[in-house]
Tab-separated table of C-alpha atoms in Angstrom:
chain	number	residue	atom	x	y	z
D	130	MET	CA	0.000	0.000	0.000
D	131	LYS	CA	1.246	3.497	-0.879
D	132	GLU	CA	1.629	5.620	2.227
D	133	GLY	CA	2.074	9.375	2.695
D	134	THR	CA	1.538	12.251	0.277
D	135	LEU	CA	1.944	11.564	-3.428
D	136	GLY	CA	4.388	13.844	-5.203
D	137	PRO	CA	3.700	15.316	-8.662
D	138	ASP	CA	5.886	12.656	-10.299
D	139	ASP	CA	4.750	9.695	-8.199
D	140	VAL	CA	2.935	6.937	-10.057
D	141	VAL	CA	0.631	4.333	-8.514
D	142	ALA	CA	0.772	1.159	-10.604
D	143	PRO	CA	-2.314	-0.999	-11.336
D	144	HIS	CA	-1.364	-3.584	-8.694
D	145	GLU	CA	-0.588	-0.991	-6.008
D	146	ARG	CA	-3.096	0.339	-3.481
D	147	LEU	CA	-3.664	3.678	-1.767
D	148	ASP	CA	-5.383	3.996	1.607
D	149	TRP	CA	-9.159	3.570	1.570
D	150	GLY	CA	-9.911	7.288	1.801
D	151	ARG	CA	-7.957	8.185	-1.325
D	152	THR	CA	-9.137	5.059	-3.129
D	153	VAL	CA	-12.777	5.969	-2.539
D	154	GLY	CA	-12.111	9.554	-3.652
D	155	LEU	CA	-10.513	8.384	-6.893
D	156	GLY	CA	-13.348	5.925	-7.417
D	157	ALA	CA	-15.807	8.824	-7.136
D	158	GLN	CA	-13.870	10.699	-9.836
D	159	HIS	CA	-14.187	7.690	-12.111
D	160	VAL	CA	-17.945	7.581	-11.503
D	161	VAL	CA	-18.281	11.239	-12.518
D	162	ALA	CA	-16.133	10.664	-15.616
D	163	MET	CA	-18.172	7.752	-16.956
D	164	PHE	CA	-21.569	8.891	-15.730
D	165	GLY	CA	-22.825	11.161	-18.490
D	166	ALA	CA	-22.184	8.994	-21.534
D	167	THR	CA	-23.097	5.781	-19.723
D	168	PHE	CA	-26.713	6.860	-19.307
D	169	VAL	CA	-27.042	9.121	-22.368
D	170	PHE	CA	-26.430	6.292	-24.837
D	171	PRO	CA	-29.058	3.934	-23.329
D	172	LEU	CA	-31.554	6.780	-23.625
D	173	VAL	CA	-30.881	7.270	-27.334
D	174	MET	CA	-31.018	3.495	-27.875
D	175	GLY	CA	-34.359	3.189	-26.083
D	176	LEU	CA	-32.943	1.004	-23.288
D	177	ASN	CA	-33.237	1.413	-19.527
D	178	PRO	CA	-30.570	3.815	-18.170
D	179	GLN	CA	-30.903	2.612	-14.561
D	180	LEU	CA	-30.198	-0.951	-15.687
D	181	ALA	CA	-27.352	0.253	-17.913
D	182	ILE	CA	-25.606	1.983	-15.001
D	183	MET	CA	-25.956	-1.079	-12.773
D	184	MET	CA	-24.738	-3.529	-15.416
D	185	SER	CA	-21.801	-1.277	-16.307
D	186	GLY	CA	-20.562	-1.805	-12.748
D	187	ILE	CA	-20.984	-5.574	-12.998
D	188	ALA	CA	-19.306	-5.636	-16.435
D	189	THR	CA	-16.377	-3.587	-15.099
D	190	ILE	CA	-15.767	-6.044	-12.268
D	191	ALA	CA	-15.858	-8.934	-14.758
D	192	PHE	CA	-13.402	-7.068	-17.019
D	193	LEU	CA	-10.927	-6.444	-14.199
D	194	LEU	CA	-11.058	-10.099	-13.155
D	195	ILE	CA	-10.508	-11.370	-16.708
D	196	VAL	CA	-7.525	-9.083	-17.371
D	197	GLN	CA	-6.229	-10.024	-13.897
D	198	GLY	CA	-5.960	-6.370	-12.892
D	199	ARG	CA	-3.291	-5.524	-15.480
D	200	VAL	CA	-5.458	-3.200	-17.623
D	201	PRO	CA	-7.266	-0.631	-15.431
D	202	SER	CA	-10.401	0.508	-17.218
D	203	TYR	CA	-14.117	1.176	-16.762
D	204	LEU	CA	-16.719	-0.393	-19.045
D	205	GLY	CA	-19.421	2.161	-19.802
D	206	THR	CA	-22.161	2.148	-22.429
D	207	SER	CA	-20.846	1.939	-25.989
D	208	ALA	CA	-21.888	4.420	-28.675
D	209	ALA	CA	-20.804	2.063	-31.455
D	210	PHE	CA	-24.124	0.192	-31.357
D	211	VAL	CA	-26.383	3.239	-31.619
D	212	GLY	CA	-26.648	3.107	-35.397
D	213	GLY	CA	-27.487	-0.583	-35.539
D	214	VAL	CA	-30.038	-0.235	-32.741
D	215	ALA	CA	-31.716	2.681	-34.513
D	216	ALA	CA	-31.943	0.572	-37.672
D	217	ILE	CA	-33.512	-2.317	-35.749
D	218	ARG	CA	-36.124	-0.061	-34.206
D	219	SER	CA	-36.891	1.607	-37.530
D	220	GLN	CA	-37.832	-1.843	-38.824
D	221	GLY	CA	-40.211	-2.433	-35.915
D	222	GLY	CA	-37.831	-4.300	-33.609
D	223	ASP	CA	-38.309	-4.098	-29.849
D	224	SER	CA	-35.802	-4.037	-26.996
D	225	SER	CA	-35.625	-7.832	-26.784
D	226	GLU	CA	-34.450	-8.029	-30.387
D	227	VAL	CA	-32.006	-5.182	-29.757
D	228	THR	CA	-30.364	-6.829	-26.761
D	229	GLY	CA	-30.369	-10.237	-28.452
D	230	ALA	CA	-28.409	-8.809	-31.352
D	231	ILE	CA	-26.046	-7.005	-28.965
D	232	LEU	CA	-25.461	-10.228	-27.014
D	233	VAL	CA	-24.405	-12.026	-30.198
D	234	ALA	CA	-22.086	-9.121	-31.060
D	235	GLY	CA	-20.569	-9.420	-27.580
D	236	LEU	CA	-20.004	-13.139	-28.181
D	237	VAL	CA	-18.265	-12.399	-31.486
D	238	LEU	CA	-16.076	-9.776	-29.800
D	239	ALA	CA	-15.170	-12.255	-27.051
D	240	LEU	CA	-14.211	-14.854	-29.665
D	241	VAL	CA	-12.113	-12.288	-31.547
D	242	GLY	CA	-10.321	-11.472	-28.300
D	243	LEU	CA	-9.721	-15.167	-27.701
D	244	ALA	CA	-8.296	-15.563	-31.206
D	245	ILE	CA	-6.003	-12.553	-30.757
D	246	HIS	CA	-4.814	-13.913	-27.413
D	247	PHE	CA	-3.730	-17.241	-28.887
D	248	LEU	CA	-2.960	-16.427	-32.540
D	249	GLY	CA	-1.775	-12.825	-32.507
D	250	SER	CA	-3.217	-9.835	-34.296
D	251	ALA	CA	-1.646	-10.086	-37.752
D	252	VAL	CA	-4.527	-11.942	-39.417
D	253	LEU	CA	-7.128	-9.627	-37.912
D	254	HIS	CA	-5.456	-6.519	-39.265
D	255	LYS	CA	-5.146	-7.981	-42.728
D	256	VAL	CA	-8.919	-8.357	-42.745
D	257	LEU	CA	-9.619	-4.964	-41.153
D	258	PRO	CA	-7.055	-2.383	-42.276
D	259	PRO	CA	-7.635	1.241	-41.209
D	260	VAL	CA	-9.177	2.248	-44.531
D	261	VAL	CA	-11.966	-0.275	-43.854
D	262	THR	CA	-12.230	0.415	-40.127
D	263	GLY	CA	-12.519	4.150	-40.719
D	264	ALA	CA	-15.254	3.570	-43.286
D	265	VAL	CA	-17.294	1.385	-40.918
D	266	VAL	CA	-17.030	3.894	-38.054
D	267	MET	CA	-18.036	6.699	-40.412
D	268	LEU	CA	-21.113	4.980	-41.798
D	269	ILE	CA	-22.222	3.941	-38.291
D	270	GLY	CA	-22.254	7.602	-37.226
D	271	PHE	CA	-23.692	9.227	-40.320
D	272	ASN	CA	-26.385	6.566	-40.752
D	273	LEU	CA	-27.965	8.078	-37.632
D	274	ALA	CA	-28.727	11.475	-39.168
D	275	PRO	CA	-32.400	10.601	-39.866
D	276	VAL	CA	-32.883	9.642	-36.203
D	277	VAL	CA	-31.983	13.183	-35.169
D	278	ALA	CA	-33.950	14.805	-37.969
D	279	ASN	CA	-37.130	12.751	-37.622
D	280	ILE	CA	-37.397	11.782	-33.951
D	281	TYR	CA	-35.507	13.970	-31.461
D	282	TRP	CA	-35.106	17.394	-33.075
D	283	PRO	CA	-38.803	17.933	-33.986
D	284	GLN	CA	-39.905	17.376	-30.376
D	285	ASP	CA	-38.579	20.846	-29.501
D	286	GLN	CA	-36.418	22.461	-32.157
D	287	TRP	CA	-35.444	25.515	-30.113
D	288	VAL	CA	-34.338	23.570	-27.040
D	289	ALA	CA	-32.468	21.235	-29.379
D	290	LEU	CA	-30.710	24.160	-31.073
D	291	LEU	CA	-29.703	25.836	-27.793
D	292	THR	CA	-28.543	22.533	-26.300
D	293	MET	CA	-26.429	21.884	-29.385
D	294	LEU	CA	-24.837	25.348	-29.126
D	295	PHE	CA	-24.170	24.841	-25.410
D	296	THR	CA	-22.445	21.523	-26.181
D	297	ILE	CA	-20.198	23.164	-28.753
D	298	VAL	CA	-19.275	26.035	-26.427
D	299	CYS	CA	-18.429	23.685	-23.531
D	300	ALA	CA	-16.373	21.414	-25.760
D	301	VAL	CA	-14.181	24.155	-27.229
D	302	ALA	CA	-14.166	27.025	-24.719
D	303	PHE	CA	-12.928	24.924	-21.799
D	304	LYS	CA	-10.005	22.585	-21.379
D	305	GLY	CA	-9.442	19.407	-19.431
D	306	PHE	CA	-12.280	17.783	-17.520
D	307	ILE	CA	-14.976	20.395	-18.265
D	308	SER	CA	-14.476	19.850	-21.985
D	309	ARG	CA	-14.552	16.098	-21.490
D	310	ILE	CA	-17.998	16.143	-19.823
D	311	ALA	CA	-19.531	18.658	-22.259
D	312	ILE	CA	-22.328	16.236	-23.192
D	313	PHE	CA	-23.266	15.682	-19.561
D	314	LEU	CA	-23.313	19.432	-18.843
D	315	ALA	CA	-25.394	20.054	-21.967
D	316	LEU	CA	-27.924	17.483	-20.801
D	317	ILE	CA	-28.300	19.341	-17.488
D	318	PHE	CA	-28.521	22.712	-19.262
D	319	GLY	CA	-31.159	21.524	-21.732
D	320	THR	CA	-33.290	19.910	-19.041
D	321	LEU	CA	-33.240	23.053	-16.883
D	322	LEU	CA	-34.038	25.169	-19.938
D	323	SER	CA	-37.025	22.925	-20.684
D	324	TRP	CA	-38.235	23.361	-17.098
D	325	VAL	CA	-37.973	27.163	-17.374
D	326	LEU	CA	-39.851	27.182	-20.697
D	327	ASP	CA	-42.589	24.974	-19.232
D	328	ARG	CA	-43.074	27.473	-16.405
D	329	THR	CA	-42.988	30.567	-18.606
D	330	LEU	CA	-44.481	29.486	-21.952
D	331	GLY	CA	-46.580	26.495	-20.950
D	332	GLN	CA	-47.017	23.301	-22.927
D	333	ILE	CA	-45.633	22.608	-26.395
D	334	ASN	CA	-47.382	20.839	-29.272
D	335	SER	CA	-45.173	18.216	-30.918
D	336	VAL	CA	-44.857	14.506	-31.700
D	337	LEU	CA	-43.217	12.631	-28.845
D	338	GLY	CA	-40.777	9.824	-29.567
D	339	GLY	CA	-42.669	6.650	-30.475
D	340	ALA	CA	-45.932	8.535	-31.108
D	341	THR	CA	-47.566	9.195	-34.483
D	342	GLU	CA	-49.569	12.340	-33.748
D	343	ALA	CA	-48.743	15.692	-32.175
D	344	THR	CA	-50.050	16.327	-28.660
D	345	ASP	CA	-49.895	19.133	-26.087
D	346	HIS	CA	-47.424	18.241	-23.345
D	347	PHE	CA	-44.806	19.687	-21.034
D	348	ARG	CA	-41.266	19.523	-22.284
D	349	TRP	CA	-40.000	17.918	-19.074
D	350	ASN	CA	-42.450	15.400	-17.612
D	351	THR	CA	-41.411	14.581	-14.036
D	352	ASP	CA	-44.495	12.568	-12.991
D	353	ALA	CA	-42.636	9.238	-12.982
D	354	ILE	CA	-39.890	10.610	-10.699
D	355	GLY	CA	-42.254	11.288	-7.824
D	356	ASP	CA	-43.917	7.885	-8.172
D	357	ALA	CA	-40.618	5.938	-8.200
D	358	SER	CA	-39.187	4.426	-5.021
D	359	TRP	CA	-35.713	5.228	-3.738
D	360	LEU	CA	-34.537	1.625	-3.589
D	361	GLY	CA	-35.329	-1.366	-5.786
D	362	PHE	CA	-34.321	-3.264	-8.889
D	363	PRO	CA	-35.016	-1.809	-12.346
D	364	ALA	CA	-38.554	-2.579	-13.492
D	365	LYS	CA	-39.389	-5.209	-16.085
D	366	THR	CA	-40.091	-4.125	-19.666
D	367	ILE	CA	-43.784	-3.407	-20.219
D	368	PHE	CA	-45.933	-2.439	-23.175
D	369	ASN	CA	-48.628	0.216	-22.780
D	370	ALA	CA	-52.114	-0.139	-24.179
D	371	ASP	CA	-51.146	1.901	-27.245
D	372	GLY	CA	-48.280	-0.499	-27.980
D	373	THR	CA	-45.454	1.764	-26.829
D	374	GLU	CA	-42.664	0.118	-24.886
D	375	VAL	CA	-41.253	1.107	-21.503
D	376	ALA	CA	-37.844	-0.537	-21.423
D	377	GLY	CA	-36.616	-2.356	-18.331
D	378	TRP	CA	-35.008	-5.708	-17.662
D	379	HIS	CA	-35.938	-8.484	-20.042
D	380	THR	CA	-34.599	-11.590	-21.763
D	381	PRO	CA	-33.180	-11.227	-25.274
D	382	THR	CA	-34.650	-12.681	-28.449
D	383	PHE	CA	-32.617	-13.446	-31.543
D	384	THR	CA	-33.360	-12.553	-35.171
D	385	THR	CA	-30.927	-12.763	-38.070
D	386	ALA	CA	-31.838	-9.350	-39.463
D	387	ALA	CA	-31.220	-7.598	-36.142
D	388	ILE	CA	-27.921	-9.397	-35.564
D	389	LEU	CA	-26.596	-8.370	-38.968
D	390	LEU	CA	-27.424	-4.736	-38.224
D	391	VAL	CA	-25.280	-4.544	-35.078
D	392	LEU	CA	-22.348	-6.822	-36.010
D	393	PRO	CA	-20.438	-3.950	-37.707
D	394	ALA	CA	-20.104	-2.354	-34.272
D	395	VAL	CA	-17.688	-5.168	-33.376
D	396	ILE	CA	-15.188	-3.677	-35.824
D	397	ALA	CA	-15.395	-0.314	-34.087
D	398	LEU	CA	-14.959	-1.938	-30.677
D	399	ILE	CA	-11.842	-3.805	-31.792
D	400	ALA	CA	-10.273	-0.537	-32.931
D	401	GLU	CA	-11.432	1.229	-29.793
D	402	ASN	CA	-10.187	-1.351	-27.311
D	403	THR	CA	-6.854	-1.569	-29.093
D	404	GLY	CA	-6.343	2.171	-28.789
D	405	HIS	CA	-7.367	2.208	-25.146
D	406	VAL	CA	-4.964	-0.565	-24.162
D	407	LYS	CA	-2.153	1.195	-26.041
D	408	ALA	CA	-2.950	4.461	-24.246
D	409	VAL	CA	-2.813	2.751	-20.846
D	410	ALA	CA	0.429	1.015	-21.821
D	411	GLU	CA	2.069	4.327	-22.703
D	412	MET	CA	0.942	5.965	-19.459
D	413	THR	CA	1.996	3.092	-17.208
D	414	GLY	CA	5.125	2.129	-19.120
D	415	ALA	CA	3.974	-1.500	-19.124
D	416	ASP	CA	4.032	-3.896	-22.061
D	417	LEU	CA	0.348	-4.759	-22.458
D	418	ASP	CA	0.514	-6.297	-25.942
D	419	LYS	CA	0.180	-9.758	-24.422
D	420	ASP	CA	-3.001	-8.592	-22.674
D	421	MET	CA	-4.605	-7.111	-25.807
D	422	GLY	CA	-6.659	-10.174	-26.684
D	423	ARG	CA	-7.677	-10.675	-23.075
D	424	ALA	CA	-8.920	-7.057	-22.844
D	425	ILE	CA	-10.896	-7.262	-26.101
D	426	GLY	CA	-12.422	-10.564	-25.038
D	427	ALA	CA	-13.273	-9.159	-21.601
D	428	ASP	CA	-15.174	-6.293	-23.233
D	429	GLY	CA	-17.139	-8.887	-25.193
D	430	VAL	CA	-17.953	-10.758	-21.986
D	431	GLY	CA	-19.055	-7.498	-20.353
D	432	THR	CA	-21.393	-6.785	-23.258
D	433	MET	CA	-22.839	-10.297	-23.027
D	434	LEU	CA	-23.459	-9.983	-19.282
D	435	ALA	CA	-25.170	-6.608	-19.662
D	436	SER	CA	-27.355	-7.503	-22.637
D	437	ALA	CA	-28.389	-10.868	-21.172
D	438	VAL	CA	-30.721	-9.037	-18.776
D	439	GLY	CA	-31.671	-6.177	-21.118
D	440	GLY	CA	-28.782	-3.815	-20.412
D	441	SER	CA	-26.663	-1.781	-22.801
D	442	PRO	CA	-23.481	-2.811	-24.670
D	443	THR	CA	-20.207	-1.891	-23.005
D	444	THR	CA	-16.789	-0.613	-23.973
D	445	THR	CA	-13.636	0.654	-22.276
D	446	TYR	CA	-14.015	4.362	-21.512
D	447	ALA	CA	-11.448	6.964	-22.531
D	448	GLU	CA	-13.014	9.394	-20.059
D	449	ASN	CA	-11.686	7.208	-17.234
D	450	ILE	CA	-8.326	6.792	-18.922
D	451	GLY	CA	-8.228	10.593	-18.856
D	452	VAL	CA	-8.725	10.574	-15.080
D	453	MET	CA	-5.749	8.210	-14.756
D	454	ALA	CA	-3.594	10.414	-16.958
D	455	ALA	CA	-4.437	13.446	-14.853
D	456	THR	CA	-3.909	11.760	-11.462
D	457	ARG	CA	-1.132	9.290	-12.426
D	458	VAL	CA	-2.970	6.750	-10.278
D	459	TYR	CA	-3.609	3.510	-12.175
D	460	SER	CA	-4.661	1.351	-9.224
D	461	THR	CA	-7.458	-1.020	-10.189
D	462	ALA	CA	-8.882	-0.682	-6.666
D	463	ALA	CA	-10.381	2.694	-7.643
D	464	TYR	CA	-12.222	0.985	-10.505
D	465	TYR	CA	-13.696	-1.594	-8.172
D	466	VAL	CA	-14.989	1.278	-6.016
D	467	ALA	CA	-16.474	3.006	-9.081
D	468	ALA	CA	-18.145	-0.233	-10.162
D	469	ILE	CA	-19.731	-0.741	-6.735
D	470	VAL	CA	-21.036	2.852	-6.730
D	471	ALA	CA	-22.544	2.317	-10.191
D	472	ILE	CA	-24.298	-0.830	-8.978
D	473	LEU	CA	-25.759	1.113	-6.043
D	474	PHE	CA	-27.036	3.830	-8.444
D	475	GLY	CA	-28.647	1.055	-10.457
D	476	LEU	CA	-30.599	-0.032	-7.400
D	477	SER	CA	-32.479	3.297	-7.253
D	478	PRO	CA	-35.632	3.447	-9.415
D	479	LYS	CA	-35.945	7.158	-8.615
D	480	PHE	CA	-32.556	7.753	-10.214
D	481	GLY	CA	-33.657	5.722	-13.233
D	482	ALA	CA	-36.874	7.722	-13.570
D	483	LEU	CA	-34.915	10.980	-13.404
D	484	VAL	CA	-32.623	9.902	-16.215
D	485	ALA	CA	-35.490	8.575	-18.332
D	486	SER	CA	-37.327	11.908	-18.034
D	487	VAL	CA	-34.751	13.837	-20.115
D	488	PRO	CA	-36.771	15.809	-22.732
D	489	GLY	CA	-36.644	14.743	-26.366
D	490	GLY	CA	-35.539	18.185	-27.506
D	491	VAL	CA	-32.493	17.937	-25.227
D	492	LEU	CA	-31.578	14.590	-26.765
D	493	GLY	CA	-31.971	16.209	-30.182
D	494	GLY	CA	-29.354	18.837	-29.383
D	495	ILE	CA	-26.963	16.263	-27.924
D	496	THR	CA	-27.322	13.577	-30.578
D	497	VAL	CA	-26.824	15.943	-33.488
D	498	VAL	CA	-23.313	16.464	-32.109
D	499	LEU	CA	-22.699	12.906	-30.926
D	500	TYR	CA	-23.704	11.178	-34.137
D	501	GLY	CA	-21.673	13.543	-36.278
D	502	MET	CA	-18.617	13.069	-34.088
D	503	ILE	CA	-18.907	9.295	-34.299
D	504	GLY	CA	-18.878	9.591	-38.079
D	505	LEU	CA	-15.932	11.967	-38.131
D	506	LEU	CA	-13.894	9.621	-35.973
D	507	GLY	CA	-13.791	7.424	-39.055
D	508	ALA	CA	-12.039	10.230	-40.903
D	509	LYS	CA	-9.685	10.575	-37.934
D	510	ILE	CA	-8.666	6.916	-38.295
D	511	TRP	CA	-7.879	7.536	-41.978
D	512	LYS	CA	-5.857	10.643	-41.217
D	513	GLU	CA	-3.783	9.161	-38.427
D	514	ASN	CA	-2.959	6.092	-40.506
D	515	GLY	CA	-2.144	8.019	-43.689
D	516	VAL	CA	-4.791	6.388	-45.884
D	517	ASP	CA	-4.123	7.337	-49.530
D	518	PHE	CA	-7.402	8.016	-51.332
D	519	ALA	CA	-5.575	8.739	-54.564
D	520	ASN	CA	-5.243	4.969	-54.721
D	521	PRO	CA	-8.398	3.425	-56.232
D	522	ILE	CA	-8.014	0.328	-54.037
D	523	ASN	CA	-8.837	2.533	-51.065
D	524	LEU	CA	-11.166	4.983	-52.764
D	525	VAL	CA	-13.631	3.018	-54.874
D	526	PRO	CA	-14.860	0.179	-52.611
D	527	VAL	CA	-14.962	2.378	-49.502
D	528	ALA	CA	-16.915	5.063	-51.366
D	529	ALA	CA	-19.542	2.496	-52.313
D	530	GLY	CA	-19.796	1.076	-48.800
D	531	ILE	CA	-20.174	4.473	-47.145
D	532	VAL	CA	-22.963	5.658	-49.448
D	533	ILE	CA	-24.815	2.363	-48.999
D	534	GLY	CA	-24.502	2.657	-45.220
D	535	ILE	CA	-25.458	6.315	-44.921
D	536	GLY	CA	-28.225	6.180	-47.511
D	537	ASP	CA	-29.713	2.988	-46.047
D	538	VAL	CA	-29.568	1.243	-49.428
D	539	LYS	CA	-31.420	-2.108	-49.380
D	540	LEU	CA	-30.648	-5.448	-51.001
D	541	LYS	CA	-33.705	-7.701	-50.816
D	542	PHE	CA	-33.142	-11.464	-50.963
D	543	SER	CA	-36.653	-12.586	-49.995
D	544	ASP	CA	-39.725	-11.341	-48.184
D	545	ASP	CA	-38.121	-12.368	-44.894
D	546	PHE	CA	-34.521	-11.311	-45.425
D	547	THR	CA	-33.118	-7.947	-46.522
D	548	LEU	CA	-29.653	-6.483	-46.074
D	549	SER	CA	-29.521	-2.715	-45.779
D	550	GLY	CA	-27.769	0.309	-44.326
D	551	ILE	CA	-24.975	-0.358	-41.884
D	552	ALA	CA	-24.872	-4.131	-42.393
D	553	LEU	CA	-24.799	-3.966	-46.195
D	554	GLY	CA	-22.413	-1.015	-46.227
D	555	THR	CA	-19.964	-2.846	-43.954
D	556	ILE	CA	-20.072	-5.999	-46.069
D	557	VAL	CA	-19.450	-3.989	-49.226
D	558	ALA	CA	-16.625	-1.940	-47.688
D	559	ILE	CA	-14.793	-5.052	-46.465
D	560	GLY	CA	-15.580	-7.432	-49.317
D	561	ALA	CA	-15.095	-4.961	-52.147
D	562	PHE	CA	-11.817	-3.698	-50.652
D	563	HIS	CA	-10.291	-7.163	-50.621
D	564	LEU	CA	-11.670	-7.902	-54.093
D	565	ALA	CA	-10.149	-4.668	-55.408
D	566	ARG	CA	-6.841	-5.454	-53.746
D	567	THR	CA	-6.793	-8.939	-55.261
D	568	LEU	CA	-7.460	-7.657	-58.787
D	569	ALA	CA	-5.243	-4.559	-58.661
D	570	PRO	CA	-1.725	-4.356	-60.167
D	571	ALA	CA	1.205	-4.969	-57.821
D	572	ASP	CA	2.242	-1.307	-57.644
D	573	LEU	CA	-1.212	-0.221	-56.432
D	574	ARG	CA	-1.225	-3.002	-53.826
D	575	GLN	CA	2.174	-1.928	-52.518
D	576	ARG	CA	1.062	1.685	-52.267
D	577	ALA	CA	-2.127	0.653	-50.458
D	578	ASP	CA	-0.210	-1.528	-48.002
D	579	GLY	CA	2.150	1.291	-47.136
D	580	GLN	CA	-0.511	4.001	-46.852
D	581	GLY	CA	-2.994	2.855	-44.230
D	582	GLY	CA	-3.459	-0.499	-45.936
D	583	LEU	CA	-2.733	-3.969	-44.650
D	584	GLY	CA	0.620	-3.117	-43.139
D	585	GLY	CA	-0.309	-0.060	-41.121
D	586	THR	CA	-2.346	-1.196	-38.157
D	587	ALA	CA	-0.674	-4.027	-36.339
D	588	MET	CA	-0.922	-3.767	-32.580
D	589	ALA	CA	2.731	-4.634	-32.052
D	590	GLY	CA	5.963	-5.265	-33.904
D	591	GLY	CA	6.714	-1.676	-34.869
D	592	ASP	CA	3.621	-0.927	-36.937
D	593	ARG	CA	1.269	1.971	-36.309
D	594	VAL	CA	-1.381	1.695	-33.672
D	595	TYR	CA	-5.004	1.616	-34.758
D	596	GLY	CA	-6.031	5.158	-35.547
D	597	ASP	CA	-8.017	6.448	-32.575
D	598	GLU	CA	-6.366	5.960	-29.218
D	599	ASP	CA	-9.230	7.735	-27.522
D	600	GLY	CA	-11.881	5.458	-28.973
D	601	ILE	CA	-15.258	6.062	-30.513
D	602	ASP	CA	-16.763	6.996	-27.171
D	603	ASP	CA	-14.211	9.691	-26.358
D	604	LEU	CA	-16.416	12.315	-27.948
D	605	TYR	CA	-15.591	15.353	-25.897
D	606	GLN	CA	-11.979	16.295	-26.476
D	607	SER	CA	-9.484	15.866	-29.284
D	608	GLY	CA	-6.357	15.930	-27.151
D	609	TYR	CA	-4.596	13.104	-25.334
D	610	PRO	CA	-6.767	11.679	-22.529
D	611	GLY	CA	-6.629	13.860	-19.448
D	612	ASP	CA	-4.562	16.622	-20.961
D	613	THR	CA	-5.288	20.334	-21.120
D	614	GLY	CA	-5.979	20.390	-24.819
D	615	GLU	CA	-2.373	20.623	-26.011
D	616	ARG	CA	-1.228	18.011	-28.501
D	617	ASP	CA	1.242	15.412	-27.242
D	618	PRO	CA	3.984	15.147	-29.892
D	619	ASP	CA	4.561	11.513	-28.952
D	620	ARG	CA	0.919	10.520	-29.202
D	621	ASP	CA	1.179	9.099	-32.699
D	622	ARG	CA	4.642	7.672	-32.348
D	623	GLN	CA	5.490	4.150	-33.463
D	624	VAL	CA	5.102	1.585	-30.699
């Protein structure tokens, strides 16, 4: 156990422990860091935020046990699945189908992690070079534009606009932690603004999410908060008389169409987890390459645990890596504390009702930023890996896949089976890239391999790290995790 006062250059390694007072304090910081995104993403996916918070704590404990405490990280709700979930719901799918598809994706991610652990990463990166990974991340984000335009924004366009502007101001006008939690602060701002407008202007007439006709209603409906108890498990999923769903805990169901819509998110999670492990390795000075497969597989297990009871998919959180970078304390004990606190939050229905009451217009202002940033992270992967779009091997197949994914192009095989949007776009981007590479002249293949192609993304052995060290869910700040906004010149070094 570390005793005494920590100096500015003192580092607490993952296996080391501080006294309980400091450990609990650091655990509280980790709760604050993960809190906003962990319940915002379940809201936009139509899942239960109280259950998501609770299962994130359980998934984090499972992750730490699987990696044997060598990779300190918190598993919060993943944004990578939002596009696939939106597509499932647009086709009439309910929460059971959503979580069933997510569970299968978690299983695939766990198997990929297992393969990496025993076989190494070379084969994986030949299949998923950065030009393809960037394309998949981009189409996942931009495919969501109709969700903002047709569901959230129209519920209250002016609250949505002001919330969006507040998000932008917080993200760029402040540095460090304030910038990192811009989405969380915007959610609070938008909700308070809705309350003020309800008191001054009265009800608004708009179409609520899931409804088909406009009604008069208050922007922020707090009725369910007062009725909820302080302690108790999340409620079970129910369906109202009008057919609308109130998401809670439930058992998953499995459909092929839904599974195909969320499987592309696995590609984003592989890239994301790789970057996160590399970031932790650089901060701690430890060689974590041997733990890469274990960490990816553990994220898959966390997603399976959460979705098995109706919770949200999980991923390692860059927000918490930022807390470690700022404090230089990498002790996994703080993460166990954060996980326990999250579980306790999940045992409060009143907390769940509060989160679920966030007005639709507020979500409109937040998601218009979030979805666009997810898409642009694909471009960031291309940039950081030097993808050469003057080369037709990179340009042509990826262009086709992105337009198919964003435009929700459909390929109908039968009355019961259709590929469209994200699923079809991902298949085209991957399949057409490898077809183009096979048919192309040798000089084009060599150029592609050297410019963000097959040789540019290996996790170890001197090749470049997967493009985005901060991950798809690090949506608040472009700098190195935990910094003050200044660029670290070593961030993109060879490892």
